[in-house]
PDB file of C-alpha atoms in Angstrom:
ATOM      1  CA  MET Q  20      26.303   2.497 -34.953  1.00 44.00           C
ATOM      2  CA  ALA Q  21      25.205   3.142 -38.527  1.00 47.00           C
ATOM      3  CA  ALA Q  22      21.871   1.626 -39.489  1.00 46.00           C
ATOM      4  CA  THR Q  23      21.121   0.898 -43.124  1.00 52.00           C
ATOM      5  CA  ARG Q  24      17.843   2.833 -42.787  1.00 65.00           C
ATOM      6  CA  ASN Q  25      18.064   5.799 -40.475  1.00 93.00           C
ATOM      7  CA  VAL Q  26      14.336   6.351 -39.973  1.00 97.00           C
ATOM      8  CA  MET Q  27      11.581   4.114 -38.619  1.00 98.00           C
ATOM      9  CA  ARG Q  28       7.899   4.056 -37.738  1.00 98.00           C
ATOM     10  CA  ALA Q  29       7.005   4.778 -34.118  1.00 98.00           C
ATOM     11  CA  VAL Q  30       3.857   5.652 -32.215  1.00 98.00           C
ATOM     12  CA  ARG Q  31       4.201   9.088 -30.616  1.00 98.00           C
ATOM     13  CA  VAL Q  32       2.193  10.744 -27.860  1.00 98.00           C
ATOM     14  CA  LEU Q  33       2.384  14.519 -28.299  1.00 98.00           C
ATOM     15  CA  GLU Q  34      -0.222  15.323 -25.635  1.00 98.00           C
ATOM     16  CA  PHE Q  35      -1.973  13.373 -22.887  1.00 98.00           C
ATOM     17  CA  GLY Q  36      -5.528  12.259 -23.581  1.00 98.00           C
ATOM     18  CA  GLY Q  37      -7.674   9.470 -25.031  1.00 98.00           C
ATOM     19  CA  PRO Q  38      -6.509   6.754 -27.441  1.00 98.00           C
ATOM     20  CA  GLU Q  39      -6.750   9.230 -30.331  1.00 98.00           C
ATOM     21  CA  VAL Q  40      -3.567  10.991 -29.125  1.00 98.00           C
ATOM     22  CA  LEU Q  41      -1.541   7.963 -30.283  1.00 98.00           C
ATOM     23  CA  LYS Q  42      -0.009   9.031 -33.601  1.00 98.00           C
ATOM     24  CA  LEU Q  43       1.937   6.688 -35.876  1.00 98.00           C
ATOM     25  CA  GLN Q  44       4.817   8.588 -37.487  1.00 98.00           C
ATOM     26  CA  SER Q  45       7.139   7.188 -40.141  1.00 97.00           C
ATOM     27  CA  ASP Q  46      10.002   9.677 -39.997  1.00 96.00           C
ATOM     28  CA  ILE Q  47      11.404   8.966 -36.528  1.00 97.00           C
ATOM     29  CA  LEU Q  48      15.168   8.547 -36.318  1.00 97.00           C
ATOM     30  CA  ILE Q  49      16.301   5.066 -35.370  1.00 97.00           C
ATOM     31  CA  PRO Q  50      17.994   5.510 -31.977  1.00 97.00           C
ATOM     32  CA  ASP Q  51      21.673   4.692 -31.544  1.00 97.00           C
ATOM     33  CA  PRO Q  52      22.549   2.364 -28.653  1.00 98.00           C
ATOM     34  CA  LYS Q  53      24.806   4.175 -26.235  1.00 98.00           C
ATOM     35  CA  GLN Q  54      27.044   2.684 -23.557  1.00 98.00           C
ATOM     36  CA  ASN Q  55      25.471  -0.430 -21.967  1.00 98.00           C
ATOM     37  CA  GLN Q  56      22.492  -0.271 -24.338  1.00 98.00           C
ATOM     38  CA  VAL Q  57      21.066  -2.645 -26.934  1.00 98.00           C
ATOM     39  CA  LEU Q  58      19.199  -1.733 -30.144  1.00 98.00           C
ATOM     40  CA  ILE Q  59      16.414  -4.239 -30.862  1.00 98.00           C
ATOM     41  CA  LYS Q  60      14.542  -4.741 -34.147  1.00 98.00           C
ATOM     42  CA  VAL Q  61      11.075  -5.106 -32.652  1.00 98.00           C
ATOM     43  CA  HIS Q  62       9.052  -8.107 -33.851  1.00 98.00           C
ATOM     44  CA  ALA Q  63       6.341  -7.763 -31.179  1.00 98.00           C
ATOM     45  CA  CYS Q  64       5.494  -5.410 -28.319  1.00 98.00           C
ATOM     46  CA  GLY Q  65       3.103  -6.146 -25.480  1.00 98.00           C
ATOM     47  CA  VAL Q  66       0.248  -3.754 -24.729  1.00 97.00           C
ATOM     48  CA  ASN Q  67      -0.446  -3.267 -21.015  1.00 94.00           C
ATOM     49  CA  PRO Q  68      -3.342  -1.452 -19.298  1.00 91.00           C
ATOM     50  CA  VAL Q  69      -0.861   0.773 -17.447  1.00 92.00           C
ATOM     51  CA  GLU Q  70       0.197   2.254 -20.795  1.00 96.00           C
ATOM     52  CA  THR Q  71      -3.337   3.575 -21.288  1.00 96.00           C
ATOM     53  CA  TYR Q  72      -3.302   5.163 -17.820  1.00 93.00           C
ATOM     54  CA  ILE Q  73       0.033   6.871 -18.518  1.00 96.00           C
ATOM     55  CA  ARG Q  74      -1.183   8.051 -21.941  1.00 98.00           C
ATOM     56  CA  SER Q  75      -4.285   9.619 -20.361  1.00 97.00           C
ATOM     57  CA  GLY Q  76      -2.140  11.782 -18.056  1.00 96.00           C
ATOM     58  CA  ASN Q  77      -4.016  10.531 -14.989  1.00 90.00           C
ATOM     59  CA  TYR Q  78      -1.232   8.303 -13.675  1.00 89.00           C
ATOM     60  CA  ALA Q  79       1.422   8.949 -11.059  1.00 86.00           C
ATOM     61  CA  ARG Q  80       4.165   8.580 -13.668  1.00 86.00           C
ATOM     62  CA  LYS Q  81       4.092  11.167 -16.431  1.00 93.00           C
ATOM     63  CA  PRO Q  82       6.793  10.887 -19.078  1.00 96.00           C
ATOM     64  CA  ALA Q  83       8.092  14.012 -20.761  1.00 97.00           C
ATOM     65  CA  LEU Q  84       6.256  14.740 -24.017  1.00 98.00           C
ATOM     66  CA  PRO Q  85       6.538  13.645 -26.733  1.00 98.00           C
ATOM     67  CA  TYR Q  86       7.201   9.984 -26.017  1.00 98.00           C
ATOM     68  CA  THR Q  87       6.711   6.489 -27.456  1.00 98.00           C
ATOM     69  CA  PRO Q  88       4.869   4.026 -25.172  1.00 98.00           C
ATOM     70  CA  GLY Q  89       5.785   0.386 -24.688  1.00 98.00           C
ATOM     71  CA  SER Q  90       8.207  -1.578 -22.554  1.00 97.00           C
ATOM     72  CA  ASP Q  91       7.738  -5.287 -23.287  1.00 98.00           C
ATOM     73  CA  VAL Q  92       9.430  -5.924 -26.620  1.00 98.00           C
ATOM     74  CA  ALA Q  93      10.773  -9.029 -28.291  1.00 98.00           C
ATOM     75  CA  GLY Q  94      12.894  -9.159 -31.392  1.00 98.00           C
ATOM     76  CA  VAL Q  95      16.414  -9.423 -32.735  1.00 98.00           C
ATOM     77  CA  VAL Q  96      19.488  -7.463 -31.656  1.00 98.00           C
ATOM     78  CA  GLU Q  97      20.364  -4.945 -34.366  1.00 98.00           C
ATOM     79  CA  GLY Q  98      23.340  -3.425 -32.581  1.00 98.00           C
ATOM     80  CA  VAL Q  99      24.970  -2.901 -29.191  1.00 98.00           C
ATOM     81  CA  GLY Q 100      26.655   0.004 -27.444  1.00 98.00           C
ATOM     82  CA  GLU Q 101      30.035   0.060 -25.728  1.00 97.00           C
ATOM     83  CA  HIS Q 102      30.680  -2.430 -22.920  1.00 97.00           C
ATOM     84  CA  VAL Q 103      27.852  -4.759 -23.958  1.00 98.00           C
ATOM     85  CA  THR Q 104      29.261  -8.286 -24.082  1.00 97.00           C
ATOM     86  CA  ALA Q 105      26.192 -10.421 -23.302  1.00 97.00           C
ATOM     87  CA  PHE Q 106      24.502  -9.782 -26.673  1.00 98.00           C
ATOM     88  CA  LYS Q 107      25.481  -9.491 -30.316  1.00 97.00           C
ATOM     89  CA  LYS Q 108      23.751  -8.620 -33.587  1.00 98.00           C
ATOM     90  CA  GLY Q 109      21.273 -11.328 -34.554  1.00 98.00           C
ATOM     91  CA  ASP Q 110      20.481 -12.596 -31.041  1.00 98.00           C
ATOM     92  CA  ARG Q 111      16.817 -13.307 -30.234  1.00 98.00           C
ATOM     93  CA  VAL Q 112      15.901 -11.314 -27.111  1.00 98.00           C
ATOM     94  CA  PHE Q 113      13.084  -9.882 -25.026  1.00 98.00           C
ATOM     95  CA  ALA Q 114      13.160  -6.757 -22.860  1.00 97.00           C
ATOM     96  CA  ILE Q 115      11.203  -5.762 -19.756  1.00 95.00           C
ATOM     97  CA  ALA Q 116      11.781  -2.029 -20.240  1.00 96.00           C
ATOM     98  CA  THR Q 117      12.858   0.249 -23.050  1.00 98.00           C
ATOM     99  CA  ILE Q 118      14.473   3.667 -23.120  1.00 98.00           C
ATOM    100  CA  SER Q 119      13.086   4.840 -26.464  1.00 98.00           C
ATOM    101  CA  GLY Q 120       9.657   3.101 -26.351  1.00 98.00           C
ATOM    102  CA  GLY Q 121       8.463  -0.223 -27.717  1.00 98.00           C
ATOM    103  CA  TYR Q 122       5.586   0.776 -30.026  1.00 98.00           C
ATOM    104  CA  ALA Q 123       8.083   1.152 -32.871  1.00 98.00           C
ATOM    105  CA  ASP Q 124      10.111  -0.703 -35.491  1.00 98.00           C
ATOM    106  CA  TYR Q 125      13.235  -0.400 -33.326  1.00 98.00           C
ATOM    107  CA  ALA Q 126      13.776   0.173 -29.609  1.00 98.00           C
ATOM    108  CA  VAL Q 127      16.768   0.852 -27.398  1.00 98.00           C
ATOM    109  CA  ALA Q 128      16.919  -0.833 -24.004  1.00 98.00           C
ATOM    110  CA  ALA Q 129      19.434  -0.956 -21.175  1.00 98.00           C
ATOM    111  CA  ALA Q 130      21.433  -4.174 -21.484  1.00 97.00           C
ATOM    112  CA  ASN Q 131      20.466  -5.261 -17.957  1.00 95.00           C
ATOM    113  CA  LYS Q 132      16.771  -5.142 -18.962  1.00 96.00           C
ATOM    114  CA  VAL Q 133      17.333  -7.446 -21.942  1.00 97.00           C
ATOM    115  CA  PHE Q 134      17.274 -11.254 -21.787  1.00 96.00           C
ATOM    116  CA  PRO Q 135      17.873 -14.052 -24.280  1.00 96.00           C
ATOM    117  CA  LEU Q 136      14.631 -15.376 -25.781  1.00 97.00           C
ATOM    118  CA  SER Q 137      14.453 -19.154 -25.656  1.00 96.00           C
ATOM    119  CA  ASP Q 138      13.754 -21.033 -28.882  1.00 96.00           C
ATOM    120  CA  LYS Q 139      10.788 -22.532 -27.007  1.00 96.00           C
ATOM    121  CA  LEU Q 140       8.934 -19.182 -27.344  1.00 98.00           C
ATOM    122  CA  ASP Q 141       8.079 -17.097 -30.399  1.00 98.00           C
ATOM    123  CA  PHE Q 142       8.438 -13.304 -30.514  1.00 98.00           C
ATOM    124  CA  ARG Q 143       4.788 -12.678 -29.618  1.00 98.00           C
ATOM    125  CA  GLN Q 144       5.213 -14.799 -26.491  1.00 98.00           C
ATOM    126  CA  GLY Q 145       8.472 -12.998 -25.723  1.00 98.00           C
ATOM    127  CA  ALA Q 146       6.579  -9.692 -25.786  1.00 98.00           C
ATOM    128  CA  ALA Q 147       4.099 -11.117 -23.268  1.00 97.00           C
ATOM    129  CA  ILE Q 148       6.662 -11.807 -20.523  1.00 97.00           C
ATOM    130  CA  GLY Q 149       7.749  -8.419 -19.132  1.00 96.00           C
ATOM    131  CA  ILE Q 150       5.140  -6.548 -17.104  1.00 95.00           C
ATOM    132  CA  PRO Q 151       2.650  -9.461 -16.791  1.00 95.00           C
ATOM    133  CA  TYR Q 152       5.030 -12.114 -15.444  1.00 98.00           C
ATOM    134  CA  PHE Q 153       7.200  -9.786 -13.369  1.00 97.00           C
ATOM    135  CA  THR Q 154       4.068  -8.258 -11.823  1.00 97.00           C
ATOM    136  CA  ALA Q 155       2.525 -11.667 -11.113  1.00 98.00           C
ATOM    137  CA  TYR Q 156       5.721 -12.941  -9.474  1.00 98.00           C
ATOM    138  CA  ARG Q 157       6.066  -9.771  -7.406  1.00 98.00           C
ATOM    139  CA  ALA Q 158       2.422  -9.944  -6.292  1.00 98.00           C
ATOM    140  CA  LEU Q 159       2.602 -13.611  -5.304  1.00 98.00           C
ATOM    141  CA  PHE Q 160       5.983 -13.813  -3.606  1.00 98.00           C
ATOM    142  CA  GLN Q 161       7.672 -10.473  -2.990  1.00 98.00           C
ATOM    143  CA  LYS Q 162       4.498  -8.830  -1.658  1.00 98.00           C
ATOM    144  CA  GLY Q 163       2.085 -11.722  -1.061  1.00 98.00           C
ATOM    145  CA  CYS Q 164       4.598 -14.074   0.635  1.00 98.00           C
ATOM    146  CA  ALA Q 165       2.874 -17.047  -1.022  1.00 98.00           C
ATOM    147  CA  LYS Q 166       3.844 -20.525   0.154  1.00 98.00           C
ATOM    148  CA  ALA Q 167       3.289 -23.955  -1.360  1.00 98.00           C
ATOM    149  CA  GLY Q 168       0.046 -25.415  -0.055  1.00 97.00           C
ATOM    150  CA  GLU Q 169      -1.723 -22.059   0.244  1.00 97.00           C
ATOM    151  CA  SER Q 170      -4.688 -21.128  -1.930  1.00 97.00           C
ATOM    152  CA  VAL Q 171      -4.786 -18.197  -4.336  1.00 98.00           C
ATOM    153  CA  LEU Q 172      -7.716 -16.637  -6.180  1.00 98.00           C
ATOM    154  CA  VAL Q 173      -6.693 -14.816  -9.353  1.00 98.00           C
ATOM    155  CA  HIS Q 174      -9.507 -12.327  -9.938  1.00 95.00           C
ATOM    156  CA  GLY Q 175      -9.425 -11.681 -13.680  1.00 92.00           C
ATOM    157  CA  ALA Q 176      -7.278 -14.651 -14.591  1.00 95.00           C
ATOM    158  CA  SER Q 177      -7.638 -14.713 -18.376  1.00 93.00           C
ATOM    159  CA  GLY Q 178      -5.611 -11.561 -19.109  1.00 91.00           C
ATOM    160  CA  GLY Q 179      -1.836 -11.205 -19.320  1.00 93.00           C
ATOM    161  CA  VAL Q 180      -1.104 -10.869 -15.590  1.00 95.00           C
ATOM    162  CA  GLY Q 181      -3.827 -13.377 -14.713  1.00 96.00           C
ATOM    163  CA  VAL Q 182      -2.483 -16.164 -16.920  1.00 96.00           C
ATOM    164  CA  ALA Q 183       1.019 -15.454 -15.604  1.00 97.00           C
ATOM    165  CA  ALA Q 184      -0.179 -15.648 -11.987  1.00 98.00           C
ATOM    166  CA  CYS Q 185      -1.961 -18.966 -12.619  1.00 98.00           C
ATOM    167  CA  GLN Q 186       1.087 -20.534 -14.270  1.00 98.00           C
ATOM    168  CA  ILE Q 187       3.530 -19.324 -11.609  1.00 98.00           C
ATOM    169  CA  ALA Q 188       1.293 -20.233  -8.652  1.00 98.00           C
ATOM    170  CA  ARG Q 189       0.569 -23.732  -9.975  1.00 98.00           C
ATOM    171  CA  ALA Q 190       4.262 -24.383 -10.652  1.00 98.00           C
ATOM    172  CA  CYS Q 191       5.094 -23.309  -7.094  1.00 98.00           C
ATOM    173  CA  GLY Q 192       2.608 -25.632  -5.408  1.00 98.00           C
ATOM    174  CA  LEU Q 193      -0.357 -23.383  -4.647  1.00 98.00           C
ATOM    175  CA  LYS Q 194      -4.025 -24.284  -4.979  1.00 98.00           C
ATOM    176  CA  VAL Q 195      -5.152 -22.013  -7.818  1.00 98.00           C
ATOM    177  CA  LEU Q 196      -8.650 -20.586  -8.392  1.00 98.00           C
ATOM    178  CA  GLY Q 197      -9.305 -18.189 -11.247  1.00 98.00           C
ATOM    179  CA  THR Q 198     -12.141 -16.041 -12.564  1.00 97.00           C
ATOM    180  CA  ALA Q 199     -12.913 -14.975 -16.105  1.00 95.00           C
ATOM    181  CA  GLY Q 200     -15.847 -13.345 -17.855  1.00 92.00           C
ATOM    182  CA  THR Q 201     -16.496 -15.857 -20.643  1.00 92.00           C
ATOM    183  CA  GLU Q 202     -16.607 -19.623 -21.146  1.00 93.00           C
ATOM    184  CA  GLU Q 203     -13.577 -19.312 -23.414  1.00 93.00           C
ATOM    185  CA  GLY Q 204     -11.743 -17.358 -20.717  1.00 93.00           C
ATOM    186  CA  MET Q 205     -12.586 -19.937 -18.051  1.00 96.00           C
ATOM    187  CA  ASN Q 206     -11.259 -22.752 -20.244  1.00 96.00           C
ATOM    188  CA  MET Q 207      -8.062 -20.785 -20.830  1.00 95.00           C
ATOM    189  CA  VAL Q 208      -7.648 -20.299 -17.069  1.00 97.00           C
ATOM    190  CA  LEU Q 209      -8.017 -24.044 -16.493  1.00 98.00           C
ATOM    191  CA  ARG Q 210      -5.502 -24.829 -19.246  1.00 97.00           C
ATOM    192  CA  ASN Q 211      -2.958 -22.524 -17.626  1.00 97.00           C
ATOM    193  CA  GLY Q 212      -2.760 -23.842 -14.106  1.00 97.00           C
ATOM    194  CA  ALA Q 213      -6.026 -23.165 -12.296  1.00 98.00           C
ATOM    195  CA  HIS Q 214      -7.588 -26.066 -10.418  1.00 98.00           C
ATOM    196  CA  GLN Q 215     -11.011 -24.419 -10.657  1.00 98.00           C
ATOM    197  CA  ALA Q 216     -12.466 -21.533 -12.675  1.00 98.00           C
ATOM    198  CA  PHE Q 217     -15.464 -19.267 -11.999  1.00 97.00           C
ATOM    199  CA  ASN Q 218     -17.374 -16.834 -14.218  1.00 96.00           C
ATOM    200  CA  HIS Q 219     -17.302 -13.400 -12.562  1.00 93.00           C
ATOM    201  CA  ARG Q 220     -20.211 -12.257 -14.733  1.00 93.00           C
ATOM    202  CA  GLU Q 221     -22.545 -14.712 -12.999  1.00 95.00           C
ATOM    203  CA  ALA Q 222     -24.580 -13.123 -10.207  1.00 93.00           C
ATOM    204  CA  ASN Q 223     -23.816 -15.921  -7.725  1.00 94.00           C
ATOM    205  CA  TYR Q 224     -20.149 -16.516  -8.506  1.00 95.00           C
ATOM    206  CA  VAL Q 225     -19.040 -15.305  -5.059  1.00 93.00           C
ATOM    207  CA  GLU Q 226     -21.285 -17.910  -3.414  1.00 94.00           C
ATOM    208  CA  LYS Q 227     -19.801 -20.558  -5.706  1.00 95.00           C
ATOM    209  CA  ILE Q 228     -16.280 -19.610  -4.622  1.00 96.00           C
ATOM    210  CA  LYS Q 229     -17.308 -19.699  -0.956  1.00 93.00           C
ATOM    211  CA  GLU Q 230     -18.901 -23.090  -1.494  1.00 94.00           C
ATOM    212  CA  TYR Q 231     -15.752 -24.393  -3.196  1.00 95.00           C
ATOM    213  CA  THR Q 232     -13.368 -23.108  -0.522  1.00 93.00           C
ATOM    214  CA  GLY Q 233     -15.578 -24.187   2.386  1.00 87.00           C
ATOM    215  CA  MET Q 234     -15.257 -22.401   5.727  1.00 80.00           C
ATOM    216  CA  GLY Q 235     -11.647 -21.381   5.217  1.00 87.00           C
ATOM    217  CA  GLY Q 236     -11.675 -18.975   2.321  1.00 95.00           C
ATOM    218  CA  VAL Q 237      -8.583 -18.221   0.238  1.00 97.00           C
ATOM    219  CA  ASP Q 238      -5.171 -17.194   1.521  1.00 98.00           C
ATOM    220  CA  ILE Q 239      -4.249 -14.768  -1.268  1.00 98.00           C
ATOM    221  CA  ILE Q 240      -6.236 -12.854  -3.884  1.00 98.00           C
ATOM    222  CA  ILE Q 241      -4.525 -11.343  -6.920  1.00 98.00           C
ATOM    223  CA  GLU Q 242      -6.887  -8.496  -7.825  1.00 98.00           C
ATOM    224  CA  MET Q 243      -6.936  -6.915 -11.296  1.00 95.00           C
ATOM    225  CA  LEU Q 244     -10.017  -4.690 -10.856  1.00 94.00           C
ATOM    226  CA  SER Q 245     -10.050  -3.625  -7.223  1.00 96.00           C
ATOM    227  CA  ASN Q 246     -12.481  -0.735  -7.751  1.00 95.00           C
ATOM    228  CA  ILE Q 247     -15.145  -3.370  -8.490  1.00 95.00           C
ATOM    229  CA  ASN Q 248     -14.076  -6.379  -6.431  1.00 95.00           C
ATOM    230  CA  LEU Q 249     -12.198  -5.250  -3.312  1.00 97.00           C
ATOM    231  CA  ALA Q 250     -15.132  -5.232  -0.876  1.00 97.00           C
ATOM    232  CA  THR Q 251     -16.136  -8.707  -2.077  1.00 95.00           C
ATOM    233  CA  ASP Q 252     -12.544  -9.948  -1.894  1.00 97.00           C
ATOM    234  CA  LEU Q 253     -12.444  -9.201   1.836  1.00 97.00           C
ATOM    235  CA  GLN Q 254     -15.398 -11.585   2.306  1.00 95.00           C
ATOM    236  CA  LEU Q 255     -13.548 -14.372   0.515  1.00 96.00           C
ATOM    237  CA  LEU Q 256     -10.332 -14.298   2.555  1.00 97.00           C
ATOM    238  CA  ASN Q 257      -9.145 -16.838   5.070  1.00 96.00           C
ATOM    239  CA  TYR Q 258      -7.855 -15.661   8.485  1.00 97.00           C
ATOM    240  CA  GLY Q 259      -4.622 -13.767   7.861  1.00 97.00           C
ATOM    241  CA  GLY Q 260      -5.477 -13.627   4.161  1.00 98.00           C
ATOM    242  CA  ARG Q 261      -4.146 -10.894   1.923  1.00 98.00           C
ATOM    243  CA  VAL Q 262      -5.361  -9.078  -1.162  1.00 98.00           C
ATOM    244  CA  MET Q 263      -2.739  -7.982  -3.688  1.00 98.00           C
ATOM    245  CA  VAL Q 264      -4.040  -4.961  -5.613  1.00 98.00           C
ATOM    246  CA  VAL Q 265      -2.557  -5.189  -9.112  1.00 97.00           C
ATOM    247  CA  GLY Q 266      -5.164  -3.153 -11.006  1.00 93.00           C
ATOM    248  CA  CYS Q 267      -7.592  -0.340 -10.211  1.00 91.00           C
ATOM    249  CA  ARG Q 268      -9.683   2.021 -12.323  1.00 89.00           C
ATOM    250  CA  GLY Q 269     -11.354   4.147  -9.660  1.00 92.00           C
ATOM    251  CA  PRO Q 270     -12.411   4.407  -5.980  1.00 96.00           C
ATOM    252  CA  ILE Q 271     -14.378   1.866  -3.934  1.00 97.00           C
ATOM    253  CA  GLU Q 272     -15.932   1.840  -0.461  1.00 97.00           C
ATOM    254  CA  ILE Q 273     -14.914  -0.947   1.906  1.00 97.00           C
ATOM    255  CA  ASN Q 274     -15.680  -1.744   5.545  1.00 97.00           C
ATOM    256  CA  PRO Q 275     -12.436  -1.881   7.565  1.00 97.00           C
ATOM    257  CA  ARG Q 276     -14.153  -4.285   9.977  1.00 97.00           C
ATOM    258  CA  ASP Q 277     -13.861  -6.920   7.271  1.00 96.00           C
ATOM    259  CA  ILE Q 278     -10.077  -6.574   7.572  1.00 97.00           C
ATOM    260  CA  MET Q 279     -10.097  -6.503  11.391  1.00 98.00           C
ATOM    261  CA  SER Q 280     -12.296  -9.584  11.776  1.00 96.00           C
ATOM    262  CA  LYS Q 281      -9.795 -11.799   9.960  1.00 96.00           C
ATOM    263  CA  GLU Q 282      -6.610  -9.795  10.533  1.00 98.00           C
ATOM    264  CA  SER Q 283      -6.357  -9.681   6.769  1.00 98.00           C
ATOM    265  CA  SER Q 284      -4.429  -7.154   4.729  1.00 98.00           C
ATOM    266  CA  ILE Q 285      -4.581  -5.205   1.479  1.00 98.00           C
ATOM    267  CA  THR Q 286      -1.299  -4.518  -0.310  1.00 98.00           C
ATOM    268  CA  GLY Q 287      -0.696  -2.455  -3.418  1.00 98.00           C
ATOM    269  CA  VAL Q 288       1.620  -3.876  -6.063  1.00 97.00           C
ATOM    270  CA  SER Q 289       3.698  -1.666  -8.355  1.00 95.00           C
ATOM    271  CA  LEU Q 290       6.410  -3.203 -10.483  1.00 94.00           C
ATOM    272  CA  PHE Q 291       7.866   0.292 -10.982  1.00 91.00           C
ATOM    273  CA  LEU Q 292       8.878   0.349  -7.313  1.00 95.00           C
ATOM    274  CA  ALA Q 293      10.784  -2.954  -7.453  1.00 96.00           C
ATOM    275  CA  THR Q 294      14.473  -2.705  -6.613  1.00 96.00           C
ATOM    276  CA  GLU Q 295      17.128  -3.994  -9.000  1.00 94.00           C
ATOM    277  CA  GLU Q 296      17.632  -6.954  -6.642  1.00 97.00           C
ATOM    278  CA  GLU Q 297      13.913  -7.759  -6.732  1.00 97.00           C
ATOM    279  CA  LYS Q 298      13.817  -7.544 -10.527  1.00 95.00           C
ATOM    280  CA  HIS Q 299      16.836  -9.847 -10.712  1.00 94.00           C
ATOM    281  CA  GLU Q 300      15.034 -12.339  -8.459  1.00 97.00           C
ATOM    282  CA  CYS Q 301      11.969 -12.182 -10.740  1.00 97.00           C
ATOM    283  CA  ALA Q 302      14.082 -12.648 -13.856  1.00 96.00           C
ATOM    284  CA  THR Q 303      15.931 -15.646 -12.417  1.00 96.00           C
ATOM    285  CA  ALA Q 304      12.695 -17.399 -11.438  1.00 97.00           C
ATOM    286  CA  LEU Q 305      10.997 -16.676 -14.759  1.00 97.00           C
ATOM    287  CA  LEU Q 306      13.936 -17.713 -16.953  1.00 97.00           C
ATOM    288  CA  ASP Q 307      13.994 -20.978 -14.990  1.00 97.00           C
ATOM    289  CA  GLY Q 308      10.256 -21.316 -15.694  1.00 98.00           C
ATOM    290  CA  ILE Q 309      10.825 -20.936 -19.433  1.00 97.00           C
ATOM    291  CA  GLU Q 310      13.515 -23.622 -19.418  1.00 96.00           C
ATOM    292  CA  ALA Q 311      11.405 -25.926 -17.231  1.00 97.00           C
ATOM    293  CA  GLY Q 312       8.517 -25.511 -19.664  1.00 96.00           C
ATOM    294  CA  TRP Q 313       5.780 -24.181 -17.363  1.00 97.00           C
ATOM    295  CA  LEU Q 314       6.130 -20.533 -18.376  1.00 97.00           C
ATOM    296  CA  LYS Q 315       4.217 -20.334 -21.656  1.00 97.00           C
ATOM    297  CA  PRO Q 316       2.673 -16.919 -22.365  1.00 97.00           C
ATOM    298  CA  VAL Q 317      -0.744 -17.013 -24.022  1.00 96.00           C
ATOM    299  CA  VAL Q 318      -1.078 -14.445 -26.783  1.00 96.00           C
ATOM    300  CA  GLY Q 319      -4.533 -12.994 -27.400  1.00 93.00           C
ATOM    301  CA  SER Q 320      -5.398 -10.098 -29.690  1.00 95.00           C
ATOM    302  CA  GLU Q 321      -2.790  -8.989 -32.227  1.00 97.00           C
ATOM    303  CA  TYR Q 322      -2.710  -5.549 -33.867  1.00 98.00           C
ATOM    304  CA  PRO Q 323      -0.433  -3.909 -36.435  1.00 98.00           C
ATOM    305  CA  LEU Q 324       1.093  -0.573 -35.386  1.00 97.00           C
ATOM    306  CA  GLU Q 325      -1.490   1.169 -37.591  1.00 98.00           C
ATOM    307  CA  LYS Q 326      -4.255  -0.119 -35.263  1.00 98.00           C
ATOM    308  CA  VAL Q 327      -2.697   1.063 -31.996  1.00 98.00           C
ATOM    309  CA  VAL Q 328      -5.671   3.351 -31.220  1.00 98.00           C
ATOM    310  CA  LYS Q 329      -8.007   0.353 -31.476  1.00 97.00           C
ATOM    311  CA  ALA Q 330      -5.682  -1.691 -29.266  1.00 97.00           C
ATOM    312  CA  HIS Q 331      -5.823   0.923 -26.505  1.00 97.00           C
ATOM    313  CA  GLU Q 332      -9.612   1.089 -26.778  1.00 96.00           C
ATOM    314  CA  ASP Q 333     -10.012  -2.689 -26.696  1.00 95.00           C
ATOM    315  CA  ILE Q 334      -7.689  -3.392 -23.751  1.00 93.00           C
ATOM    316  CA  ILE Q 335      -9.912  -1.218 -21.539  1.00 89.00           C
ATOM    317  CA  HIS Q 336     -13.345  -1.751 -23.082  1.00 87.00           C
ATOM    318  CA  GLY Q 337     -13.014  -5.212 -24.654  1.00 77.00           C
ATOM    319  CA  GLY Q 338     -15.515  -7.892 -23.666  1.00 68.00           C
ATOM    320  CA  GLY Q 339     -13.350 -10.266 -21.637  1.00 66.00           C
ATOM    321  CA  ALA Q 340      -9.607 -10.793 -21.818  1.00 67.00           C
ATOM    322  CA  ARG Q 341      -8.119 -13.878 -23.406  1.00 81.00           C
ATOM    323  CA  GLY Q 342      -4.365 -13.782 -23.133  1.00 88.00           C
ATOM    324  CA  LYS Q 343      -1.860 -11.041 -23.818  1.00 93.00           C
ATOM    325  CA  MET Q 344      -2.470  -8.246 -26.305  1.00 96.00           C
ATOM    326  CA  VAL Q 345       0.444  -7.516 -28.630  1.00 97.00           C
ATOM    327  CA  LEU Q 346       1.393  -5.044 -31.350  1.00 98.00           C
ATOM    328  CA  LEU Q 347       3.214  -6.404 -34.406  1.00 98.00           C
ATOM    329  CA  PRO Q 348       5.350  -3.731 -36.130  1.00 95.00           C
TER     330      PRO Q 348
END
């Protein structure tokens, strides 16, 4: 496929390290879509914490260097490879994974990882669907076995995965509690499905949650920062309750007796380990949510590609999440 311009801007990682290793280059060849691939003109790309872990070199998955980060893109189809019949040039789409990397003007993705973007959502919202919503759905249902009528505490509910978990859980009939670190974050959590919100920066917030839930505790906890909260989470669970570990930035000491006393469980969640069947299940549920109107990604901080270093600094060290961070090429 011949592109009118054959070079593009893309963020490249030439070595693992801190945010400063992210280098914006303007002479990168626009990739050609091969068989069963789609070339997307990127209008927005989501920034996820996992991309900072991979960039640092301290993550289980290490891509071959050099590489371009980014998986959650939204934009317009620029071209398609052989055997692609579901999409054509000009279609609005979002992708949940890319082959060439999403922090760029153009990205190639496998056709089965690309979905039509509803007119109900803009490109920034489209870039906020991938990892956050697929992870939240996997944590709640594929790993957490959530059922209507159960209670869920989303610990860190104002970020991308947190907002997704609140929206999905509320739509599926769960009692939803959420925590955030600011008044603004708490209001966002309440607007996006939570029945009650708590400020996890308050010294007594755990007591407030216990008071709210009464003797029972919560059935499921979606945990974004387990290295801080896991020991406390075990105190908040109902009998047979389960903690879904979505995020972690270091070790923590827990007392296994807290698990034994309630026959509770701790389960790790990794979207990268989902089977194709599980991803298809996620996609079906989420596309239905978009059409039904309850899946509405909340976009937070926006950065041009030139500010990608700042984006990676802020997603880890920012003072309280408020929606999904996106890059705008």
